[in-house]
PDB file of C-alpha atoms and ligand atoms in Angstrom:
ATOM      1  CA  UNK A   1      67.595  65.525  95.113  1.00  0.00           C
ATOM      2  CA  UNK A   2      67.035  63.513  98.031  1.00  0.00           C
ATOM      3  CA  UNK A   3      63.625  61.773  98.857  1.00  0.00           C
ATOM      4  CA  UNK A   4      62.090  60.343 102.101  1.00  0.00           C
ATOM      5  CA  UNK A   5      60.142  57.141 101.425  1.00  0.00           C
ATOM      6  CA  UNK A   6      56.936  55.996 103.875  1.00  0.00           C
ATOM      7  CA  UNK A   7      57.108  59.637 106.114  1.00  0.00           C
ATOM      8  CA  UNK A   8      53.076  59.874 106.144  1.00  0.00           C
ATOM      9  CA  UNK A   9      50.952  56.929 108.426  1.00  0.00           C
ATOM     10  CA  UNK A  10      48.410  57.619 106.198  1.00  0.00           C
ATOM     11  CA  UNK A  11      50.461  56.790 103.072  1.00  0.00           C
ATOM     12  CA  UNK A  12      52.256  53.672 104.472  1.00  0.00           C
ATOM     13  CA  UNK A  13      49.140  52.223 105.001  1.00  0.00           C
ATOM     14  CA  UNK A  14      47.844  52.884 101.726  1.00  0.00           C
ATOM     15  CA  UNK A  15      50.808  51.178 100.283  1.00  0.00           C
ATOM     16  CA  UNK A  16      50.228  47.878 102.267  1.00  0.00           C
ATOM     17  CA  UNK A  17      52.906  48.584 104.854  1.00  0.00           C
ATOM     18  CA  UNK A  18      52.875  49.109 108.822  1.00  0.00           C
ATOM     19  CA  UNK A  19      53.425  52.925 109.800  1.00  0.00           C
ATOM     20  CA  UNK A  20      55.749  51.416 112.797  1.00  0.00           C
ATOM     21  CA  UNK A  21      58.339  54.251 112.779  1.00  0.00           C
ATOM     22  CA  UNK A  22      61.026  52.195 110.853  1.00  0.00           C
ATOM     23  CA  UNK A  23      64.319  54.560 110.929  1.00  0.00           C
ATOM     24  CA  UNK A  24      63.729  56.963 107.692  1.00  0.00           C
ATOM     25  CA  UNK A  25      65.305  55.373 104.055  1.00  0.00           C
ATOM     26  CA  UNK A  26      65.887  57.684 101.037  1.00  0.00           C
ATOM     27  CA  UNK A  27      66.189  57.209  97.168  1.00  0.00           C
ATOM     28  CA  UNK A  28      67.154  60.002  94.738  1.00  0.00           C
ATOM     29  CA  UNK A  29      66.602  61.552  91.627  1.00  0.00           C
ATOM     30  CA  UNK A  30      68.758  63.538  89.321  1.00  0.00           C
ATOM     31  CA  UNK A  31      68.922  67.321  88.732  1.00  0.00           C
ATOM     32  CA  UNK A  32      67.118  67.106  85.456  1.00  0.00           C
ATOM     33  CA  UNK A  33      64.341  65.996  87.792  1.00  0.00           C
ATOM     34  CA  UNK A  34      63.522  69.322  88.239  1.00  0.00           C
ATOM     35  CA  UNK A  35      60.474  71.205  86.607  1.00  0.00           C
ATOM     36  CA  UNK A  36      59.294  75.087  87.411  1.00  0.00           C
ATOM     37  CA  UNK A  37      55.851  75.624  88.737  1.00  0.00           C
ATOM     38  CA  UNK A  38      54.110  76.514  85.650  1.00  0.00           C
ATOM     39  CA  UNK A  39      55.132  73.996  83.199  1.00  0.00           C
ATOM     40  CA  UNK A  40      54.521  70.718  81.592  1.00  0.00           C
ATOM     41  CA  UNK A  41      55.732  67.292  82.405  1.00  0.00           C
ATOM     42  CA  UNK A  42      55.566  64.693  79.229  1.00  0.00           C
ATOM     43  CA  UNK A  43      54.144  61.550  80.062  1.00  0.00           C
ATOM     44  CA  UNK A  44      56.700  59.461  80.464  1.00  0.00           C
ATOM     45  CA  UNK A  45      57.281  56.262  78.761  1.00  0.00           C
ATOM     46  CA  UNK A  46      57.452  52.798  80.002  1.00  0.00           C
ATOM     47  CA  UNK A  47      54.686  53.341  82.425  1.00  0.00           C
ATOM     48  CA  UNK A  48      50.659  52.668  82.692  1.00  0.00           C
ATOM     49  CA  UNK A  49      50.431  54.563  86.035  1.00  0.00           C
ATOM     50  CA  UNK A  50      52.060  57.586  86.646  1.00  0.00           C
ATOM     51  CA  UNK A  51      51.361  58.488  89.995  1.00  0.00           C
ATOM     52  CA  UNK A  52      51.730  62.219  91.728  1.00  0.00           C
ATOM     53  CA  UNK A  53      52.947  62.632  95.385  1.00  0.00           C
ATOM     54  CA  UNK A  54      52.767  66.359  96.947  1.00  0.00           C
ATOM     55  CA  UNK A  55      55.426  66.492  99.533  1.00  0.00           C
ATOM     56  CA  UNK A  56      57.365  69.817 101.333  1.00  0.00           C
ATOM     57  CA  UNK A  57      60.761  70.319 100.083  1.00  0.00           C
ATOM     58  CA  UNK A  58      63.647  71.686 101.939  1.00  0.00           C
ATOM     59  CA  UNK A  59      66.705  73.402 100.526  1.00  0.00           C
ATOM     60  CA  UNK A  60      69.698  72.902 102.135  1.00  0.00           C
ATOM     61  CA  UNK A  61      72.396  75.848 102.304  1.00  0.00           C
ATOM     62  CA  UNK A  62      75.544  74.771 104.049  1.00  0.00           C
ATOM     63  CA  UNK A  63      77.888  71.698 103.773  1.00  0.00           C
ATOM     64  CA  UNK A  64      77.439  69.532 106.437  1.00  0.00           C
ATOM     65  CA  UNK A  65      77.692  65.859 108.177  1.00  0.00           C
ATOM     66  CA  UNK A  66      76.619  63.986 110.935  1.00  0.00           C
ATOM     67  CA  UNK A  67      73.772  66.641 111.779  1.00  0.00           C
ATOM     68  CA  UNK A  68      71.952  66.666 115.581  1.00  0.00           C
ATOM     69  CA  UNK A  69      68.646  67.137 114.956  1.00  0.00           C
ATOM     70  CA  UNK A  70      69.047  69.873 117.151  1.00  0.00           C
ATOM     71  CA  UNK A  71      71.657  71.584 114.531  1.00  0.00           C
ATOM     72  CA  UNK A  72      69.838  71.062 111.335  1.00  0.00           C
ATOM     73  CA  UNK A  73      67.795  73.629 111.116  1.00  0.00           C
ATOM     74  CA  UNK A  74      71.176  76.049 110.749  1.00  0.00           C
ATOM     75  CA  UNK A  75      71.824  74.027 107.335  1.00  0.00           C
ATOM     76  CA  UNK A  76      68.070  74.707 106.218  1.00  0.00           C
ATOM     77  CA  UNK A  77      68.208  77.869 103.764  1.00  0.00           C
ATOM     78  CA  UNK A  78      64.654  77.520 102.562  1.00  0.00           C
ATOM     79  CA  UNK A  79      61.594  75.520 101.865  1.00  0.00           C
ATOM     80  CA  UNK A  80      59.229  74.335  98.301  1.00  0.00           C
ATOM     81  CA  UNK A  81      56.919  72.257  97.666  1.00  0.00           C
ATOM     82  CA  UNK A  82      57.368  69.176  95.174  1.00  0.00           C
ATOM     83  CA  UNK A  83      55.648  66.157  93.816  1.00  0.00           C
ATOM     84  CA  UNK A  84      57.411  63.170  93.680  1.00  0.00           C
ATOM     85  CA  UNK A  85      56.427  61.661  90.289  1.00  0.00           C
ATOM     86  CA  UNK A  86      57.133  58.022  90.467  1.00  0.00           C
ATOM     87  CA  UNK A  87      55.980  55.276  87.650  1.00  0.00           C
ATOM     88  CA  UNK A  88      54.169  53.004  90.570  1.00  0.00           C
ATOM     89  CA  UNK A  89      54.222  50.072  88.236  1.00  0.00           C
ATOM     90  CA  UNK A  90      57.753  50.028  87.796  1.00  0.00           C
ATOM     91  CA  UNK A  91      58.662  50.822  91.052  1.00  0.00           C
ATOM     92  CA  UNK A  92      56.194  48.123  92.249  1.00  0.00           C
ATOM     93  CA  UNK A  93      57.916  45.808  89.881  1.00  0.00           C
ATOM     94  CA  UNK A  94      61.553  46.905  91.512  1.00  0.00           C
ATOM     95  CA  UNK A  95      60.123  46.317  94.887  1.00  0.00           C
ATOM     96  CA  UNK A  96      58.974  42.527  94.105  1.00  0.00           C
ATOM     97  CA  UNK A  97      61.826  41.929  93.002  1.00  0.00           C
ATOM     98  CA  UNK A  98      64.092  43.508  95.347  1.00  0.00           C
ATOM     99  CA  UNK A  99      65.613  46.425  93.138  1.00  0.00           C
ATOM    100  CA  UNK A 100      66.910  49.586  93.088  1.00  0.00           C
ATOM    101  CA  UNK A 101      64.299  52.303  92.434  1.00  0.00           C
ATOM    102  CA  UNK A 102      65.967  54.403  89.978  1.00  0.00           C
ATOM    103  CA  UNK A 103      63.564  53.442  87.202  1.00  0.00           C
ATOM    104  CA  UNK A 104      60.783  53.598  89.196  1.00  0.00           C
ATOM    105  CA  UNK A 105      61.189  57.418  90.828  1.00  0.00           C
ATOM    106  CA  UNK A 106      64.379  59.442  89.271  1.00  0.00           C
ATOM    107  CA  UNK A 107      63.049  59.557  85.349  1.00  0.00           C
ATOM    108  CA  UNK A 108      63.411  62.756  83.285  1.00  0.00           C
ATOM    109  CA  UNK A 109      60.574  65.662  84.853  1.00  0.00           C
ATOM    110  CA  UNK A 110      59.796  63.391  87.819  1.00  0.00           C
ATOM    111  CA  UNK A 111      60.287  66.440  90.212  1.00  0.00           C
ATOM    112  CA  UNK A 112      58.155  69.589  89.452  1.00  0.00           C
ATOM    113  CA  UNK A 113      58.507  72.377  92.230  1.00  0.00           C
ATOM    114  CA  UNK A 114      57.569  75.799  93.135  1.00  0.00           C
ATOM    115  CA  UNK A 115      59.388  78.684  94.241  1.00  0.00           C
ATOM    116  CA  UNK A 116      61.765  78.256  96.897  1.00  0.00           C
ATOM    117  CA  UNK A 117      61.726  80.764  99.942  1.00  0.00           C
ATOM    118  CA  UNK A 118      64.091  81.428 102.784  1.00  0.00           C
ATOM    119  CA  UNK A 119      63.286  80.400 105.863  1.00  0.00           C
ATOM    120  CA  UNK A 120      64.346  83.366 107.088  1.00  0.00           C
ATOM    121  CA  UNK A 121      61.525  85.246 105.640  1.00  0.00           C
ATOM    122  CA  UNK A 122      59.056  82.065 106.391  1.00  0.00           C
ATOM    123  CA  UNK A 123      60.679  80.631 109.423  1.00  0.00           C
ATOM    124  CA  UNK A 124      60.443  76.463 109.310  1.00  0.00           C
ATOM    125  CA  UNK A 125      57.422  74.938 108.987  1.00  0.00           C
ATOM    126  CA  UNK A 126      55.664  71.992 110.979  1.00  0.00           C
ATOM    127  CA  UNK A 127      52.340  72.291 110.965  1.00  0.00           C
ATOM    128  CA  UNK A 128      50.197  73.446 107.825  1.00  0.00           C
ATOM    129  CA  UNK A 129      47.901  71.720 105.337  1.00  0.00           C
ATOM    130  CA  UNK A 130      49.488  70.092 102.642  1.00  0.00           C
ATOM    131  CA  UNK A 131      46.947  69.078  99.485  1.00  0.00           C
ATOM    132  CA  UNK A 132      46.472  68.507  95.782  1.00  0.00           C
ATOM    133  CA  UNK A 133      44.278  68.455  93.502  1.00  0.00           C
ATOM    134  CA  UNK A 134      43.749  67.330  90.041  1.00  0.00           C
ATOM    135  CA  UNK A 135      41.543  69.255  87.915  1.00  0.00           C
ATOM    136  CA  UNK A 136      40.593  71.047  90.550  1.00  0.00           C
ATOM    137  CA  UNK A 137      39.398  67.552  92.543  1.00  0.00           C
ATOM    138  CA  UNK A 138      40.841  67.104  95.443  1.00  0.00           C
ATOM    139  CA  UNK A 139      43.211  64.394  95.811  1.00  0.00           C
ATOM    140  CA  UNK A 140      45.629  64.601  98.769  1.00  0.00           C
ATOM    141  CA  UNK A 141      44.528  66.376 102.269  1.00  0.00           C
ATOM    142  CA  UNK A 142      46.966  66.463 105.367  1.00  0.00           C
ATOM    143  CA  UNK A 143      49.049  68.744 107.543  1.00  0.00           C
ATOM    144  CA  UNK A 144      52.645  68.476 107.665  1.00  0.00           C
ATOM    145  CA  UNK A 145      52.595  67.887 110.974  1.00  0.00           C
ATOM    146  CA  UNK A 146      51.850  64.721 110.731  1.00  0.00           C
ATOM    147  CA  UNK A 147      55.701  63.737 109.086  1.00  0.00           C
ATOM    148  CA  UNK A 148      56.421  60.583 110.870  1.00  0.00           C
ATOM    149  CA  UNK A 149      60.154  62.019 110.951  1.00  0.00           C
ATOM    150  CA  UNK A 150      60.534  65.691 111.362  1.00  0.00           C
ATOM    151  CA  UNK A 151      62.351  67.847 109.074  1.00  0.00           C
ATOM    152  CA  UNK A 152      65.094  68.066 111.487  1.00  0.00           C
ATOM    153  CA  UNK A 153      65.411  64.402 112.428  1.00  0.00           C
ATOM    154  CA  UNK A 154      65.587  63.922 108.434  1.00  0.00           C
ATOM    155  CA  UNK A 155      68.348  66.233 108.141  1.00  0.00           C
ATOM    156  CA  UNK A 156      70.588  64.304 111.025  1.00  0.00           C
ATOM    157  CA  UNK A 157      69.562  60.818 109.523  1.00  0.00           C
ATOM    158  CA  UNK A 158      70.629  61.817 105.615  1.00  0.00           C
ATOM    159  CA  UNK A 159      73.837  63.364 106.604  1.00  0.00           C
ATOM    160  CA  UNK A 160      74.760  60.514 108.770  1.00  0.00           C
ATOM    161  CA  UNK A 161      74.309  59.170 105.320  1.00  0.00           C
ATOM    162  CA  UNK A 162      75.709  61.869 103.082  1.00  0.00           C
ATOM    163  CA  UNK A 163      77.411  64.953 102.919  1.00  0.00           C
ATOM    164  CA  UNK A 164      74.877  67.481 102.445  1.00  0.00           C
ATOM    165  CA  UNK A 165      75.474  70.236 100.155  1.00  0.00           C
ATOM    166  CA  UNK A 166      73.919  73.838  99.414  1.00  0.00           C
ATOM    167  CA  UNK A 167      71.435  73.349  96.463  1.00  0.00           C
ATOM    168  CA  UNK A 168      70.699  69.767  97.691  1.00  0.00           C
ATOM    169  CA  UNK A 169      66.572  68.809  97.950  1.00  0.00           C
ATOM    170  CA  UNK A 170      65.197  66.796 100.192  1.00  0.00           C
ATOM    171  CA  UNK A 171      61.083  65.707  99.372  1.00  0.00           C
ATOM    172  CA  UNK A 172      59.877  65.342 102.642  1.00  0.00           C
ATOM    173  CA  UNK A 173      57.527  62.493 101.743  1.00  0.00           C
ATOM    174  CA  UNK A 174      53.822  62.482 101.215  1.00  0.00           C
ATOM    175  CA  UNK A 175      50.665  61.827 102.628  1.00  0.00           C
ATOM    176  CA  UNK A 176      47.688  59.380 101.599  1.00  0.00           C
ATOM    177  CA  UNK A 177      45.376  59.689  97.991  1.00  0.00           C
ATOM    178  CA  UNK A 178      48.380  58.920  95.734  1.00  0.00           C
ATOM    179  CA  UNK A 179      46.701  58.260  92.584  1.00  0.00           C
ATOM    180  CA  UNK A 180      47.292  58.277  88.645  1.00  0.00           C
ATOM    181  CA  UNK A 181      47.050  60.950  86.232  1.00  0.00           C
ATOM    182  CA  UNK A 182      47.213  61.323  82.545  1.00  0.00           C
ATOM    183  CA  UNK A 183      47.951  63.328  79.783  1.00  0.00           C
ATOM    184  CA  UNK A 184      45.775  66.405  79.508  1.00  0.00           C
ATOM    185  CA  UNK A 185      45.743  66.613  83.293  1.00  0.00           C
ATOM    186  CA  UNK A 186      46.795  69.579  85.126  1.00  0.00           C
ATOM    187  CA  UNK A 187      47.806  69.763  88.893  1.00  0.00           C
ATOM    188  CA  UNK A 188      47.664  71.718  91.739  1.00  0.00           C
ATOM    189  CA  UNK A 189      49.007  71.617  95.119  1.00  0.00           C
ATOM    190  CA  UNK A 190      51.045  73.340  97.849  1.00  0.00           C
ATOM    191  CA  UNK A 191      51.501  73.484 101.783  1.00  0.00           C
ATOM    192  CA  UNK A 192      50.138  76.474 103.152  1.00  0.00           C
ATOM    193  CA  UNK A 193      52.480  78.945 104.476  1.00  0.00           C
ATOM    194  CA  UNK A 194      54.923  77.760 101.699  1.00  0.00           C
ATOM    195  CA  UNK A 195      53.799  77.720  98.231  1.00  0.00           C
ATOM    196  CA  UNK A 196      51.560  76.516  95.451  1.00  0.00           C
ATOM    197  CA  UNK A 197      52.907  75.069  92.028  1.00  0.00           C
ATOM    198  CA  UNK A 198      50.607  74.059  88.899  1.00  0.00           C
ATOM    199  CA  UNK A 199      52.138  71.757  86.386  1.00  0.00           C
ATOM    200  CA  UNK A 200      50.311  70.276  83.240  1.00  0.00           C
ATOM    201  CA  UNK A 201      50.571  66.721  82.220  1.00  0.00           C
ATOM    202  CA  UNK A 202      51.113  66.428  78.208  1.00  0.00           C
TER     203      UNK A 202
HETATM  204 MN1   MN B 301      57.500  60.457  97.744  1.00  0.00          MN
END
């Protein structure tokens, strides 16, 4: 499971940074990441401020490297929608002192996601609103078409990177109103013309 940090202007800024079109970076997380739509993520330990991040998810279905951006959608076999669960105190503590992530984003259940659906029954999104809420308040508003780095510029960038493989993820990044939840809380989001997911917090 791939991840795209700082892809939002709205969400750079809200994380003290300048939305100045810095080439894309990426972190991971592991399989075991993964959660159904549906279910329950434990509050994980270790952390004060678990933080939710709604982002569209691509599923890649061909091997491939060294993309065009004009190629990638042909490696594209469908499309989700994630949040990126990430403990911001630890990762806030990795980025002051200039380490690795891992701890901070690729913990057990940090990746819930819906359904995923072929893009040749939805075709490939780019515009479309993308949104949360928590306890039915909402959190996170936007449209996908305001990625700083388009799906298909992603796709060339990571496999310049890495070979990409069918059944690899890539969270797409997410907009602004990151914010914590709790146990007991139970989330909804999804990017319309995609998908919805629900998970509960326990
Ligand atoms: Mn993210």
């Amino acid at each position: 499971i791939y991840c795209v940090g700082r892809n939002y202007a709205s969400h750079v800024r809200e994380m003290g940074h300048d939305p100045d079109r810095d080439l894309p970076f990426f972190f991971m997380k592991p399989p075991d990441a993964i959660v159904e739509s549906g279910g329950t993520v434990a509050y994980p330990p270790q952390t004060t401020n678990l933080h939710h991040e709604m982002e569209l998810v691509a599923a890649i279905g061909k091997t491939g490297a060294d993309i065009s951006p004009e190629q990638a959608n042909d490696y594209i076999w469908g499309y989700g929608v994630g949040i990126d669960l990430t403990r911001r105190d630890l990762q806030e503590e990795a980025k002051n002192q200039g380490r690795p992530w891992d701890a901070g984003k690729g913990f057990d259940q940090s990746g819930p996601i819906s359904a995923l659906h072929p893009a040749a029954e939805i075709g490939h999104p780019s515009t479309g609103r993308i949104w949360l809420e928590v306890n039915g308040e909402t959190r996170q508003d936007s449209d996908i078409d305001k990625l700083i780095w388009s799906i298909p510029e992603v796709i060339s960038h990571l496999s310049g990177l890495f070979t990409i493989e069918p059944g690899d993820l890539i969270y797409t990044g997410t907009p602004a109103g990151v914010g914590p939840v709790v146990a007991g809380d139970r989330i909804t989001g999804g990017v319309d013309g995609v998908d919805t997911l629900t998970i509960g917090i326990v």
